[in-house]
CSV table of C-alpha atoms in Angstrom, one decimal:
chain,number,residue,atom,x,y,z
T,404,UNK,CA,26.2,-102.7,51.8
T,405,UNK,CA,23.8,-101.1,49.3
T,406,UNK,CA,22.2,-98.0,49.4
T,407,UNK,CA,18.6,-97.7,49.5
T,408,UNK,CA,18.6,-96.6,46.0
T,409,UNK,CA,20.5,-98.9,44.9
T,410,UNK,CA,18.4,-101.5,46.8
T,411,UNK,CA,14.9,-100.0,44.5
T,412,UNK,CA,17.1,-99.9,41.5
T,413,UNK,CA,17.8,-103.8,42.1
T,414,UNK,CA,14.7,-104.9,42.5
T,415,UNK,CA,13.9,-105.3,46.7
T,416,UNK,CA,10.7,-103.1,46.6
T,417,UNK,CA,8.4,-105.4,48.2
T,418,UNK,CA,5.4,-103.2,48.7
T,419,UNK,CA,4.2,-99.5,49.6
T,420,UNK,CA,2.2,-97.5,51.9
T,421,UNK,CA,1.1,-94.3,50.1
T,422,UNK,CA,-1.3,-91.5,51.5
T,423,UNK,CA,-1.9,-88.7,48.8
T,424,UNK,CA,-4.4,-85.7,50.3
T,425,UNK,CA,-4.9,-82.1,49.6
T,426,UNK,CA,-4.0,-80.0,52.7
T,427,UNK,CA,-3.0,-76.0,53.6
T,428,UNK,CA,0.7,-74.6,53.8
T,429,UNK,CA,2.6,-74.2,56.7
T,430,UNK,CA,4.1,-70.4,57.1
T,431,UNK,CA,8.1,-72.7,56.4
T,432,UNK,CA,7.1,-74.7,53.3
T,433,UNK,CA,5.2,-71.4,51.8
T,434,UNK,CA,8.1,-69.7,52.0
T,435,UNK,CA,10.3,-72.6,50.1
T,436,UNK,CA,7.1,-72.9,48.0
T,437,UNK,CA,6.9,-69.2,47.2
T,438,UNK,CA,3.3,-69.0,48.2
T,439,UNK,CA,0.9,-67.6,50.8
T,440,UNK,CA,0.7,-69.3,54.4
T,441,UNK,CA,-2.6,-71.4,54.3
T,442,UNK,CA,-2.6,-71.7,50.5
T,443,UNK,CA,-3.8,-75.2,49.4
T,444,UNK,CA,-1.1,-77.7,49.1
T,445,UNK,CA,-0.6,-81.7,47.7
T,446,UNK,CA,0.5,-83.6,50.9
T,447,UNK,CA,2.4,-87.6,49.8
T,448,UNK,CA,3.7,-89.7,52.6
T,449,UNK,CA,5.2,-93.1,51.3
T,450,UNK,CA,7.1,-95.9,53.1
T,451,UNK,CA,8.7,-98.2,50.8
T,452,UNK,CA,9.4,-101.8,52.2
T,453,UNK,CA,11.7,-104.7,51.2
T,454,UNK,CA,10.8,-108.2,51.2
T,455,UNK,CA,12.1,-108.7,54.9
T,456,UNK,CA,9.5,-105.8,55.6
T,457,UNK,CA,12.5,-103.8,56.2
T,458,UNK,CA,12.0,-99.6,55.7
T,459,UNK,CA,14.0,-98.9,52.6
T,460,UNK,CA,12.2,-95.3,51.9
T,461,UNK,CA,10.6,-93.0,53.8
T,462,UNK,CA,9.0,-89.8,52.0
T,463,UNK,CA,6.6,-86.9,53.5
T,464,UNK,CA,6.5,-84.2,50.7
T,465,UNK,CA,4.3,-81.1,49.5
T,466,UNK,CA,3.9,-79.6,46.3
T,467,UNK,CA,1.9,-76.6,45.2
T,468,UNK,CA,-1.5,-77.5,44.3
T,469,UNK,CA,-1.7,-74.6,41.7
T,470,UNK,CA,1.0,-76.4,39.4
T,471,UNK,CA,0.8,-80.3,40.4
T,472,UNK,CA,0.3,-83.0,38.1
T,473,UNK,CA,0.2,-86.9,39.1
T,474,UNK,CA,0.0,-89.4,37.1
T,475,UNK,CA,1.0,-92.7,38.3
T,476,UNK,CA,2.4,-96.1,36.7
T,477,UNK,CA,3.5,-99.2,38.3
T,478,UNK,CA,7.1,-100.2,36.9
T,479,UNK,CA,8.6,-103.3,38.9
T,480,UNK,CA,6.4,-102.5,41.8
T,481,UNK,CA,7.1,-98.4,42.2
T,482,UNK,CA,4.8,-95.8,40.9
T,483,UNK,CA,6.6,-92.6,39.4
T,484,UNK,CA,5.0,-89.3,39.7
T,485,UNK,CA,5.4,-86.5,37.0
């Protein structure tokens, strides 16, 4: 059985959900992010699907706003963020 990595690597990304919005910290991720509780943060949720509309990734991330970047490109239906 593949991986889900291995399953985007080959190919069986059929489509994705993606909600990018600017939000506050949380007192846990502003200690991970070395930054104040309530500081403005970069929220991503994606859900990845196969083509038997199967969950094949499942992502819910922050990033600090002060030294984010996103620039996105489609490359065999992904996007990659730098």
């Amino acid at each position: 059985m593949k991986s889900n990595v291995e399953k985007m690597i080959a190919g069986e990304v059929y489509r994705q959900e993606e909600e990018f919005y600017a939000s506050i910290v949380y007192a846990n991720d502003a200690e991970l992010l070395h930054i104040c509780d309530g500081a403005p943060i970069l929220h991503l949720k994606r859900t990845t699907f196969n083509s038997k509309n199967e969950i094949i990734e499942y992502t819910d991330s922050v990033a600090r706003a002060d030294e984010t970047k996103a620039k996105d490109k489609e490359v065999n239906s992904l996007y990659s963020y730098e």
